[in-house]
Amino acid sequence: MIRAVNKREMGRKELEKMFKRHGYDDFKWIDSKSIVVSQWARMKCMFGCKNYGKCGTCPPNTPSVSEVKEFVRGYKTCAVFHFAKKVAKPGDRFAWTRKVNSNLSKLEREVFLSGYYKAFLLFMDSCNLCESCPGIRQSCKNPKMSRPTPESMAMDVFATVRKIGYPIDVLYDYSQEMNRYAFLFIE
Ligand code: SF4
């Protein structure tokens, strides 16, 4: 049972304690003004991604680029969570990301219940909460928990996380370590 507390009781230090209690030690704060949202990121989803139109939290189910910019402007701060992992083959990634995304949802909920009513999470990888996805937002099987990724919200994750000193590079082989990032908007 999560105890609802008043937001005024909970500043950044208390939020950080909450993150750690949920098992997250690798995170940094970013001023939302530093988050880069770009039309090119949306183009990469539309042309070049085999999942375009197949995930209920990916384009064309996500807001327009200008709407995302408006969304980001609605927050002062955001916590960025870093996850690094190597997998033997592409399909191995999904069981891992499903678990991580699901756990992050629980954190978002606790932040919300602590009084930060605007708390909104962006998953660290495509939703994947279900074995199969209808690909249509209105038909989502788990609409309360599913969230978009930063990429599906047209965020330039490379430019954004590099601003706060996190590693990220284009990978060409699954033997390389992935660096993935979830964003939790809080105000
Ligand atoms: S919760 Fe399930 S149905 Fe909804 S977007 Fe995620 S994978 Fe698709």
Short mmCIF file of N, CA and C and ligand atoms in Angstrom, two decimals:
data_model
loop_
_atom_site.label_atom_id
_atom_site.label_comp_id
_atom_site.label_asym_id
_atom_site.label_seq_id
_atom_site.Cartn_x
_atom_site.Cartn_y
_atom_site.Cartn_z
N MET A 1 0.85 -1.19 0.00
CA MET A 1 0.00 0.00 0.00
C MET A 1 0.89 1.25 0.00
N ILE A 2 0.66 2.14 -0.96
CA ILE A 2 1.48 3.34 -1.04
C ILE A 2 0.84 4.45 -0.23
N ARG A 3 1.62 5.07 0.64
CA ARG A 3 1.06 6.15 1.46
C ARG A 3 1.05 7.44 0.64
N ALA A 4 -0.10 8.06 0.53
CA ALA A 4 -0.18 9.33 -0.18
C ALA A 4 0.35 10.42 0.74
N VAL A 5 1.33 11.20 0.26
CA VAL A 5 1.86 12.30 1.06
C VAL A 5 1.68 13.58 0.29
N ASN A 6 1.80 14.69 1.00
CA ASN A 6 1.67 15.98 0.37
C ASN A 6 2.95 16.29 -0.40
N LYS A 7 2.76 16.82 -1.62
CA LYS A 7 3.89 17.16 -2.47
C LYS A 7 4.88 18.07 -1.76
N ARG A 8 4.34 18.96 -0.91
CA ARG A 8 5.24 19.91 -0.25
C ARG A 8 6.19 19.22 0.70
N GLU A 9 5.83 17.97 1.10
CA GLU A 9 6.74 17.22 1.98
C GLU A 9 7.93 16.68 1.19
N MET A 10 7.80 16.64 -0.14
CA MET A 10 8.74 15.88 -0.93
C MET A 10 9.46 16.75 -1.95
N GLY A 11 10.71 17.07 -1.67
CA GLY A 11 11.53 17.81 -2.63
C GLY A 11 12.35 16.84 -3.45
N ARG A 12 13.35 17.40 -4.13
CA ARG A 12 14.15 16.57 -5.03
C ARG A 12 14.90 15.46 -4.27
N LYS A 13 15.40 15.79 -3.08
CA LYS A 13 16.14 14.78 -2.31
C LYS A 13 15.25 13.59 -1.96
N GLU A 14 14.02 13.91 -1.58
CA GLU A 14 13.10 12.83 -1.22
C GLU A 14 12.73 12.00 -2.45
N LEU A 15 12.58 12.69 -3.59
CA LEU A 15 12.30 11.95 -4.82
C LEU A 15 13.47 11.01 -5.15
N GLU A 16 14.68 11.52 -4.96
CA GLU A 16 15.85 10.67 -5.24
C GLU A 16 15.88 9.45 -4.33
N LYS A 17 15.47 9.65 -3.07
CA LYS A 17 15.39 8.49 -2.15
C LYS A 17 14.36 7.50 -2.67
N MET A 18 13.25 8.02 -3.18
CA MET A 18 12.21 7.14 -3.72
C MET A 18 12.75 6.37 -4.93
N PHE A 19 13.46 7.04 -5.81
CA PHE A 19 14.03 6.37 -6.98
C PHE A 19 14.93 5.22 -6.53
N LYS A 20 15.75 5.50 -5.52
CA LYS A 20 16.69 4.48 -5.04
C LYS A 20 15.95 3.32 -4.39
N ARG A 21 14.88 3.65 -3.70
CA ARG A 21 14.08 2.59 -3.09
C ARG A 21 13.50 1.67 -4.15
N HIS A 22 13.23 2.21 -5.32
CA HIS A 22 12.71 1.39 -6.42
C HIS A 22 13.84 0.69 -7.17
N GLY A 23 15.08 0.89 -6.72
CA GLY A 23 16.22 0.20 -7.33
C GLY A 23 16.94 0.99 -8.41
N TYR A 24 16.63 2.30 -8.53
CA TYR A 24 17.28 3.11 -9.57
C TYR A 24 18.37 3.98 -8.94
N ASP A 25 19.60 3.66 -9.30
CA ASP A 25 20.74 4.44 -8.81
C ASP A 25 21.34 5.31 -9.91
N ASP A 26 21.05 4.94 -11.15
CA ASP A 26 21.70 5.62 -12.28
C ASP A 26 20.70 6.56 -12.95
N PHE A 27 20.63 7.77 -12.42
CA PHE A 27 19.71 8.77 -13.00
C PHE A 27 20.32 10.15 -12.84
N LYS A 28 19.85 11.08 -13.65
CA LYS A 28 20.27 12.47 -13.56
C LYS A 28 19.05 13.35 -13.81
N TRP A 29 19.11 14.56 -13.27
CA TRP A 29 18.05 15.53 -13.53
C TRP A 29 18.41 16.35 -14.76
N ILE A 30 17.39 16.72 -15.51
CA ILE A 30 17.62 17.62 -16.65
C ILE A 30 16.54 18.70 -16.64
N ASP A 31 16.97 19.91 -16.94
CA ASP A 31 16.02 21.01 -17.12
C ASP A 31 15.25 20.70 -18.40
N SER A 32 13.94 20.73 -18.34
CA SER A 32 13.14 20.35 -19.52
C SER A 32 13.47 21.23 -20.73
N LYS A 33 13.94 22.46 -20.47
CA LYS A 33 14.31 23.34 -21.59
C LYS A 33 15.47 22.76 -22.40
N SER A 34 16.25 21.87 -21.80
CA SER A 34 17.40 21.28 -22.49
C SER A 34 17.03 20.07 -23.35
N ILE A 35 15.78 19.65 -23.25
CA ILE A 35 15.37 18.46 -24.02
C ILE A 35 15.13 18.86 -25.48
N VAL A 36 15.77 18.10 -26.37
CA VAL A 36 15.71 18.43 -27.80
C VAL A 36 14.60 17.61 -28.46
N VAL A 37 13.67 18.30 -29.09
CA VAL A 37 12.59 17.65 -29.85
C VAL A 37 12.75 18.07 -31.30
N SER A 38 12.80 17.10 -32.22
CA SER A 38 13.13 17.42 -33.61
C SER A 38 12.26 16.67 -34.60
N GLN A 39 11.96 17.35 -35.68
CA GLN A 39 11.16 16.73 -36.75
C GLN A 39 11.89 15.52 -37.34
N TRP A 40 13.21 15.55 -37.37
CA TRP A 40 13.94 14.42 -37.99
C TRP A 40 13.67 13.11 -37.24
N ALA A 41 13.48 13.23 -35.92
CA ALA A 41 13.24 12.01 -35.14
C ALA A 41 11.91 11.37 -35.55
N ARG A 42 10.91 12.20 -35.85
CA ARG A 42 9.62 11.69 -36.31
C ARG A 42 9.76 11.06 -37.70
N MET A 43 10.58 11.68 -38.54
CA MET A 43 10.79 11.13 -39.88
C MET A 43 11.42 9.74 -39.81
N LYS A 44 12.33 9.55 -38.83
CA LYS A 44 12.97 8.23 -38.66
C LYS A 44 11.94 7.16 -38.28
N CYS A 45 10.92 7.58 -37.52
CA CYS A 45 9.85 6.62 -37.18
C CYS A 45 9.03 6.29 -38.42
N MET A 46 8.72 7.32 -39.19
CA MET A 46 7.81 7.14 -40.33
C MET A 46 8.48 6.40 -41.49
N PHE A 47 9.76 6.62 -41.64
CA PHE A 47 10.48 6.02 -42.78
C PHE A 47 11.76 5.37 -42.27
N GLY A 48 11.72 4.05 -42.16
CA GLY A 48 12.93 3.34 -41.73
C GLY A 48 12.69 2.43 -40.54
N CYS A 49 11.59 2.64 -39.81
CA CYS A 49 11.31 1.75 -38.67
C CYS A 49 10.26 0.72 -39.07
N LYS A 50 10.58 -0.54 -38.87
CA LYS A 50 9.64 -1.60 -39.29
C LYS A 50 8.41 -1.66 -38.38
N ASN A 51 8.47 -0.99 -37.24
CA ASN A 51 7.34 -1.01 -36.31
C ASN A 51 6.37 0.16 -36.50
N TYR A 52 6.62 0.99 -37.50
CA TYR A 52 5.72 2.13 -37.71
C TYR A 52 4.27 1.64 -37.86
N GLY A 53 3.39 2.16 -37.04
CA GLY A 53 1.97 1.77 -37.11
C GLY A 53 1.66 0.44 -36.45
N LYS A 54 2.67 -0.19 -35.83
CA LYS A 54 2.41 -1.51 -35.24
C LYS A 54 2.41 -1.50 -33.71
N CYS A 55 2.67 -0.35 -33.13
CA CYS A 55 2.70 -0.25 -31.66
C CYS A 55 1.74 0.85 -31.23
N GLY A 56 0.95 0.53 -30.24
CA GLY A 56 -0.06 1.49 -29.77
C GLY A 56 0.52 2.74 -29.12
N THR A 57 1.83 2.76 -28.86
CA THR A 57 2.44 3.96 -28.26
C THR A 57 3.50 4.57 -29.18
N CYS A 58 3.47 4.18 -30.44
CA CYS A 58 4.42 4.74 -31.42
C CYS A 58 3.64 5.53 -32.47
N PRO A 59 4.31 6.40 -33.23
CA PRO A 59 3.62 7.06 -34.34
C PRO A 59 2.96 6.03 -35.24
N PRO A 60 1.79 6.29 -35.81
CA PRO A 60 1.08 7.57 -35.77
C PRO A 60 0.16 7.74 -34.56
N ASN A 61 0.41 6.98 -33.49
CA ASN A 61 -0.44 7.07 -32.29
C ASN A 61 0.03 8.13 -31.29
N THR A 62 1.12 8.81 -31.60
CA THR A 62 1.68 9.78 -30.65
C THR A 62 1.37 11.21 -31.11
N PRO A 63 1.53 12.20 -30.24
CA PRO A 63 1.23 13.58 -30.61
C PRO A 63 2.17 14.09 -31.71
N SER A 64 1.75 15.17 -32.36
CA SER A 64 2.60 15.79 -33.39
C SER A 64 3.85 16.37 -32.72
N VAL A 65 4.85 16.69 -33.55
CA VAL A 65 6.10 17.25 -33.01
C VAL A 65 5.81 18.56 -32.28
N SER A 66 4.97 19.39 -32.83
CA SER A 66 4.68 20.67 -32.16
C SER A 66 3.93 20.43 -30.84
N GLU A 67 3.07 19.43 -30.80
CA GLU A 67 2.38 19.10 -29.54
C GLU A 67 3.37 18.58 -28.50
N VAL A 68 4.36 17.81 -28.94
CA VAL A 68 5.37 17.31 -27.99
C VAL A 68 6.16 18.49 -27.42
N LYS A 69 6.51 19.44 -28.29
CA LYS A 69 7.25 20.62 -27.79
C LYS A 69 6.42 21.35 -26.73
N GLU A 70 5.14 21.45 -26.97
CA GLU A 70 4.23 22.09 -26.01
C GLU A 70 4.19 21.28 -24.71
N PHE A 71 4.14 19.96 -24.85
CA PHE A 71 4.13 19.06 -23.67
C PHE A 71 5.39 19.29 -22.82
N VAL A 72 6.54 19.30 -23.48
CA VAL A 72 7.81 19.45 -22.74
C VAL A 72 7.86 20.81 -22.05
N ARG A 73 7.36 21.83 -22.73
CA ARG A 73 7.35 23.18 -22.13
C ARG A 73 6.48 23.24 -20.88
N GLY A 74 5.62 22.27 -20.71
CA GLY A 74 4.73 22.25 -19.55
C GLY A 74 5.39 21.77 -18.27
N TYR A 75 6.68 21.43 -18.34
CA TYR A 75 7.41 20.94 -17.17
C TYR A 75 8.69 21.74 -16.97
N LYS A 76 9.10 21.84 -15.70
CA LYS A 76 10.38 22.49 -15.42
C LYS A 76 11.50 21.47 -15.39
N THR A 77 11.18 20.28 -14.92
CA THR A 77 12.25 19.32 -14.70
C THR A 77 11.84 17.90 -15.10
N CYS A 78 12.88 17.08 -15.21
CA CYS A 78 12.66 15.71 -15.67
C CYS A 78 13.82 14.86 -15.13
N ALA A 79 13.52 13.65 -14.72
CA ALA A 79 14.58 12.71 -14.29
C ALA A 79 14.84 11.75 -15.45
N VAL A 80 16.13 11.57 -15.76
CA VAL A 80 16.53 10.68 -16.85
C VAL A 80 17.15 9.44 -16.23
N PHE A 81 16.64 8.27 -16.55
CA PHE A 81 17.12 7.01 -16.00
C PHE A 81 17.89 6.25 -17.07
N HIS A 82 19.09 5.82 -16.72
CA HIS A 82 19.98 5.15 -17.67
C HIS A 82 19.96 3.64 -17.44
N PHE A 83 19.85 2.89 -18.53
CA PHE A 83 19.88 1.43 -18.47
C PHE A 83 20.86 0.93 -19.53
N ALA A 84 21.84 0.16 -19.12
CA ALA A 84 22.84 -0.37 -20.05
C ALA A 84 22.71 -1.89 -20.08
N LYS A 85 22.79 -2.46 -21.27
CA LYS A 85 22.60 -3.91 -21.38
C LYS A 85 23.16 -4.43 -22.70
N LYS A 86 23.72 -5.65 -22.62
CA LYS A 86 24.11 -6.37 -23.84
C LYS A 86 23.16 -7.55 -23.98
N VAL A 87 22.74 -7.84 -25.20
CA VAL A 87 21.92 -9.04 -25.42
C VAL A 87 22.56 -9.86 -26.54
N ALA A 88 22.31 -11.17 -26.49
CA ALA A 88 22.93 -12.05 -27.47
C ALA A 88 22.28 -11.90 -28.85
N LYS A 89 20.95 -11.74 -28.86
CA LYS A 89 20.28 -11.56 -30.14
C LYS A 89 19.12 -10.57 -29.98
N PRO A 90 18.68 -9.94 -31.08
CA PRO A 90 17.73 -8.83 -30.97
C PRO A 90 16.50 -9.15 -30.13
N GLY A 91 15.90 -10.35 -30.32
CA GLY A 91 14.68 -10.69 -29.61
C GLY A 91 14.84 -10.76 -28.10
N ASP A 92 16.08 -10.97 -27.63
CA ASP A 92 16.32 -11.09 -26.19
C ASP A 92 16.02 -9.80 -25.44
N ARG A 93 16.02 -8.71 -26.18
CA ARG A 93 15.87 -7.41 -25.53
C ARG A 93 14.46 -7.24 -24.95
N PHE A 94 13.45 -7.88 -25.55
CA PHE A 94 12.08 -7.54 -25.21
C PHE A 94 11.67 -7.97 -23.80
N ALA A 95 12.12 -9.16 -23.36
CA ALA A 95 11.76 -9.59 -22.00
C ALA A 95 12.35 -8.62 -20.98
N TRP A 96 13.57 -8.18 -21.25
CA TRP A 96 14.24 -7.23 -20.35
C TRP A 96 13.49 -5.90 -20.32
N THR A 97 13.21 -5.34 -21.50
CA THR A 97 12.60 -4.01 -21.53
C THR A 97 11.17 -4.04 -20.99
N ARG A 98 10.47 -5.16 -21.19
CA ARG A 98 9.10 -5.29 -20.65
C ARG A 98 9.13 -5.15 -19.13
N LYS A 99 10.08 -5.83 -18.51
CA LYS A 99 10.19 -5.80 -17.05
C LYS A 99 10.58 -4.40 -16.56
N VAL A 100 11.56 -3.81 -17.25
CA VAL A 100 12.01 -2.48 -16.83
C VAL A 100 10.88 -1.46 -16.98
N ASN A 101 10.20 -1.49 -18.13
CA ASN A 101 9.10 -0.53 -18.36
C ASN A 101 7.99 -0.71 -17.34
N SER A 102 7.68 -1.97 -17.04
CA SER A 102 6.63 -2.25 -16.08
C SER A 102 7.00 -1.71 -14.69
N ASN A 103 8.25 -1.89 -14.29
CA ASN A 103 8.69 -1.37 -12.99
C ASN A 103 8.71 0.15 -12.96
N LEU A 104 9.10 0.75 -14.09
CA LEU A 104 9.11 2.22 -14.15
C LEU A 104 7.70 2.78 -13.98
N SER A 105 6.70 2.07 -14.48
CA SER A 105 5.31 2.51 -14.32
C SER A 105 4.94 2.61 -12.84
N LYS A 106 5.46 1.65 -12.05
CA LYS A 106 5.16 1.68 -10.61
C LYS A 106 5.79 2.92 -9.96
N LEU A 107 6.99 3.28 -10.43
CA LEU A 107 7.63 4.48 -9.90
C LEU A 107 6.82 5.72 -10.28
N GLU A 108 6.42 5.80 -11.55
CA GLU A 108 5.61 6.95 -11.98
C GLU A 108 4.39 7.11 -11.08
N ARG A 109 3.77 5.97 -10.77
CA ARG A 109 2.54 6.01 -9.95
C ARG A 109 2.85 6.53 -8.55
N GLU A 110 3.96 6.09 -7.98
CA GLU A 110 4.28 6.55 -6.63
C GLU A 110 4.62 8.05 -6.63
N VAL A 111 5.31 8.51 -7.67
CA VAL A 111 5.60 9.94 -7.76
C VAL A 111 4.29 10.72 -7.86
N PHE A 112 3.37 10.22 -8.69
CA PHE A 112 2.05 10.85 -8.84
C PHE A 112 1.34 10.92 -7.49
N LEU A 113 1.32 9.78 -6.77
CA LEU A 113 0.60 9.73 -5.49
C LEU A 113 1.25 10.60 -4.42
N SER A 114 2.53 10.94 -4.63
CA SER A 114 3.20 11.80 -3.64
C SER A 114 2.80 13.27 -3.84
N GLY A 115 1.98 13.54 -4.84
CA GLY A 115 1.49 14.90 -5.02
C GLY A 115 1.90 15.53 -6.33
N TYR A 116 2.82 14.90 -7.05
CA TYR A 116 3.26 15.43 -8.34
C TYR A 116 2.27 14.96 -9.41
N TYR A 117 1.14 15.65 -9.46
CA TYR A 117 0.02 15.17 -10.28
C TYR A 117 0.31 15.18 -11.77
N LYS A 118 1.36 15.90 -12.18
CA LYS A 118 1.69 15.93 -13.62
C LYS A 118 2.69 14.84 -14.02
N ALA A 119 3.12 14.02 -13.08
CA ALA A 119 4.15 12.99 -13.37
C ALA A 119 3.79 12.21 -14.63
N PHE A 120 4.74 12.14 -15.55
CA PHE A 120 4.50 11.42 -16.81
C PHE A 120 5.79 10.76 -17.27
N LEU A 121 5.67 9.47 -17.51
CA LEU A 121 6.84 8.65 -17.85
C LEU A 121 6.93 8.39 -19.35
N LEU A 122 8.15 8.42 -19.85
CA LEU A 122 8.42 7.91 -21.20
C LEU A 122 9.27 6.65 -21.04
N PHE A 123 8.77 5.54 -21.56
CA PHE A 123 9.46 4.24 -21.44
C PHE A 123 10.85 4.27 -22.06
N MET A 124 11.69 3.31 -21.62
CA MET A 124 13.06 3.24 -22.16
C MET A 124 13.15 2.43 -23.45
N ASP A 125 12.03 1.80 -23.83
CA ASP A 125 11.98 1.07 -25.10
C ASP A 125 10.51 0.90 -25.45
N SER A 126 10.23 0.47 -26.67
CA SER A 126 8.85 0.30 -27.10
C SER A 126 8.06 -0.44 -26.05
N CYS A 127 6.80 -0.10 -25.92
CA CYS A 127 5.95 -0.58 -24.83
C CYS A 127 6.12 -2.09 -24.56
N ASN A 128 5.78 -2.92 -25.51
CA ASN A 128 6.00 -4.38 -25.37
C ASN A 128 5.40 -5.00 -24.12
N LEU A 129 4.45 -4.33 -23.47
CA LEU A 129 3.87 -4.92 -22.26
C LEU A 129 3.08 -6.19 -22.58
N CYS A 130 2.57 -6.26 -23.81
CA CYS A 130 1.76 -7.42 -24.22
C CYS A 130 2.53 -8.24 -25.27
N GLU A 131 2.18 -9.50 -25.36
CA GLU A 131 2.83 -10.36 -26.36
C GLU A 131 2.50 -9.90 -27.77
N SER A 132 1.27 -9.42 -27.96
CA SER A 132 0.91 -8.88 -29.27
C SER A 132 0.22 -7.53 -29.06
N CYS A 133 0.42 -6.63 -30.02
CA CYS A 133 -0.12 -5.28 -29.88
C CYS A 133 -0.99 -4.97 -31.10
N PRO A 134 -2.21 -4.48 -30.88
CA PRO A 134 -3.05 -4.16 -32.04
C PRO A 134 -2.53 -2.98 -32.86
N GLY A 135 -1.63 -2.19 -32.26
CA GLY A 135 -1.04 -1.07 -33.01
C GLY A 135 -1.94 0.14 -33.12
N ILE A 136 -3.03 0.12 -32.41
CA ILE A 136 -3.98 1.25 -32.45
C ILE A 136 -4.22 1.71 -31.01
N ARG A 137 -4.01 2.96 -30.77
CA ARG A 137 -4.09 3.48 -29.40
C ARG A 137 -5.44 3.13 -28.74
N GLN A 138 -6.52 3.31 -29.50
CA GLN A 138 -7.86 3.08 -28.94
C GLN A 138 -8.10 1.61 -28.60
N SER A 139 -7.29 0.71 -29.16
CA SER A 139 -7.47 -0.73 -28.90
C SER A 139 -6.43 -1.26 -27.93
N CYS A 140 -5.68 -0.38 -27.30
CA CYS A 140 -4.62 -0.82 -26.37
C CYS A 140 -5.20 -1.71 -25.27
N LYS A 141 -4.47 -2.79 -24.97
CA LYS A 141 -4.96 -3.75 -23.97
C LYS A 141 -4.63 -3.31 -22.55
N ASN A 142 -3.73 -2.36 -22.42
CA ASN A 142 -3.33 -1.90 -21.08
C ASN A 142 -3.13 -0.39 -21.09
N PRO A 143 -4.21 0.34 -21.38
CA PRO A 143 -4.06 1.79 -21.60
C PRO A 143 -3.57 2.56 -20.38
N LYS A 144 -3.81 2.04 -19.17
CA LYS A 144 -3.38 2.78 -17.97
C LYS A 144 -1.86 2.73 -17.81
N MET A 145 -1.26 1.64 -18.22
CA MET A 145 0.18 1.48 -18.00
C MET A 145 1.03 1.86 -19.21
N SER A 146 0.52 1.71 -20.41
CA SER A 146 1.37 1.91 -21.59
C SER A 146 1.78 3.38 -21.72
N ARG A 147 3.01 3.59 -22.13
CA ARG A 147 3.56 4.95 -22.32
C ARG A 147 4.42 4.96 -23.58
N PRO A 148 4.54 6.11 -24.22
CA PRO A 148 5.44 6.20 -25.39
C PRO A 148 6.90 6.22 -24.98
N THR A 149 7.76 6.05 -25.96
CA THR A 149 9.20 6.21 -25.71
C THR A 149 9.58 7.67 -26.03
N PRO A 150 10.75 8.10 -25.57
CA PRO A 150 11.22 9.44 -25.97
C PRO A 150 11.32 9.56 -27.49
N GLU A 151 11.81 8.50 -28.15
CA GLU A 151 11.97 8.55 -29.61
C GLU A 151 10.62 8.70 -30.30
N SER A 152 9.61 7.97 -29.79
CA SER A 152 8.30 8.05 -30.43
C SER A 152 7.64 9.40 -30.18
N MET A 153 8.20 10.17 -29.22
CA MET A 153 7.74 11.53 -28.96
C MET A 153 8.63 12.54 -29.68
N ALA A 154 9.38 12.05 -30.67
CA ALA A 154 10.24 12.91 -31.51
C ALA A 154 11.36 13.58 -30.73
N MET A 155 11.74 12.98 -29.61
CA MET A 155 12.87 13.55 -28.87
C MET A 155 14.18 13.05 -29.45
N ASP A 156 15.14 13.95 -29.56
CA ASP A 156 16.49 13.59 -30.00
C ASP A 156 17.22 13.11 -28.73
N VAL A 157 17.16 11.81 -28.49
CA VAL A 157 17.72 11.25 -27.26
C VAL A 157 19.25 11.41 -27.25
N PHE A 158 19.87 11.26 -28.41
CA PHE A 158 21.32 11.41 -28.49
C PHE A 158 21.75 12.79 -27.99
N ALA A 159 21.19 13.82 -28.62
CA ALA A 159 21.59 15.19 -28.26
C ALA A 159 21.22 15.51 -26.82
N THR A 160 20.09 14.99 -26.37
CA THR A 160 19.60 15.34 -25.03
C THR A 160 20.46 14.71 -23.94
N VAL A 161 20.71 13.40 -24.02
CA VAL A 161 21.45 12.77 -22.91
C VAL A 161 22.92 13.16 -22.92
N ARG A 162 23.46 13.47 -24.10
CA ARG A 162 24.85 13.93 -24.14
C ARG A 162 25.02 15.25 -23.40
N LYS A 163 23.97 16.06 -23.38
CA LYS A 163 24.05 17.34 -22.65
C LYS A 163 24.27 17.12 -21.16
N ILE A 164 23.83 15.97 -20.63
CA ILE A 164 24.01 15.73 -19.19
C ILE A 164 25.08 14.66 -18.94
N GLY A 165 25.89 14.42 -19.96
CA GLY A 165 27.07 13.57 -19.76
C GLY A 165 26.81 12.08 -19.79
N TYR A 166 25.70 11.66 -20.35
CA TYR A 166 25.42 10.23 -20.46
C TYR A 166 25.95 9.69 -21.80
N PRO A 167 26.35 8.39 -21.82
CA PRO A 167 26.87 7.82 -23.07
C PRO A 167 25.75 7.37 -24.00
N ILE A 168 25.96 7.53 -25.29
CA ILE A 168 25.05 6.97 -26.30
C ILE A 168 25.75 7.04 -27.64
N ASP A 169 25.69 5.96 -28.38
CA ASP A 169 26.32 5.91 -29.70
C ASP A 169 25.47 5.06 -30.62
N VAL A 170 25.65 5.27 -31.91
CA VAL A 170 25.01 4.40 -32.89
C VAL A 170 25.67 3.03 -32.79
N LEU A 171 24.86 1.98 -32.69
CA LEU A 171 25.40 0.63 -32.57
C LEU A 171 25.28 -0.09 -33.92
N TYR A 172 26.22 -0.94 -34.21
CA TYR A 172 26.17 -1.66 -35.49
C TYR A 172 26.17 -3.17 -35.27
N ASP A 173 26.17 -3.60 -34.00
CA ASP A 173 26.27 -5.03 -33.73
C ASP A 173 25.67 -5.30 -32.35
N TYR A 174 24.96 -6.42 -32.21
CA TYR A 174 24.33 -6.73 -30.93
C TYR A 174 25.33 -7.12 -29.85
N SER A 175 26.59 -7.28 -30.22
CA SER A 175 27.59 -7.57 -29.19
C SER A 175 27.94 -6.29 -28.42
N GLN A 176 27.49 -5.14 -28.94
CA GLN A 176 27.78 -3.88 -28.25
C GLN A 176 26.71 -3.60 -27.19
N GLU A 177 27.14 -2.87 -26.18
CA GLU A 177 26.22 -2.55 -25.09
C GLU A 177 25.24 -1.45 -25.50
N MET A 178 23.95 -1.70 -25.22
CA MET A 178 22.94 -0.67 -25.48
C MET A 178 22.92 0.31 -24.30
N ASN A 179 22.69 1.56 -24.60
CA ASN A 179 22.42 2.55 -23.56
C ASN A 179 21.03 3.10 -23.82
N ARG A 180 20.12 2.78 -22.94
CA ARG A 180 18.73 3.20 -23.13
C ARG A 180 18.31 4.13 -22.00
N TYR A 181 17.34 4.99 -22.32
CA TYR A 181 16.97 6.04 -21.36
C TYR A 181 15.45 6.18 -21.23
N ALA A 182 15.00 6.24 -19.99
CA ALA A 182 13.60 6.57 -19.70
C ALA A 182 13.58 7.99 -19.14
N PHE A 183 12.51 8.69 -19.41
CA PHE A 183 12.36 10.09 -18.94
C PHE A 183 11.10 10.15 -18.06
N LEU A 184 11.28 10.73 -16.86
CA LEU A 184 10.12 10.91 -15.98
C LEU A 184 9.95 12.40 -15.74
N PHE A 185 8.92 12.96 -16.35
CA PHE A 185 8.63 14.40 -16.21
C PHE A 185 7.89 14.60 -14.89
N ILE A 186 8.40 15.55 -14.12
CA ILE A 186 7.85 15.77 -12.77
C ILE A 186 7.71 17.26 -12.53
N GLU A 187 6.58 17.63 -11.98
CA GLU A 187 6.46 19.02 -11.52
C GLU A 187 5.32 19.11 -10.53
S1 SF4 B 1 0.02 -2.07 -23.51
FE1 SF4 B 1 -0.02 -3.76 -24.99
S2 SF4 B 1 -1.59 -3.17 -26.47
FE2 SF4 B 1 -1.05 -1.31 -25.34
S3 SF4 B 1 0.57 -0.31 -26.57
FE3 SF4 B 1 1.57 -1.64 -25.07
S4 SF4 B 1 1.92 -3.59 -26.11
FE4 SF4 B 1 0.36 -2.44 -27.29
#
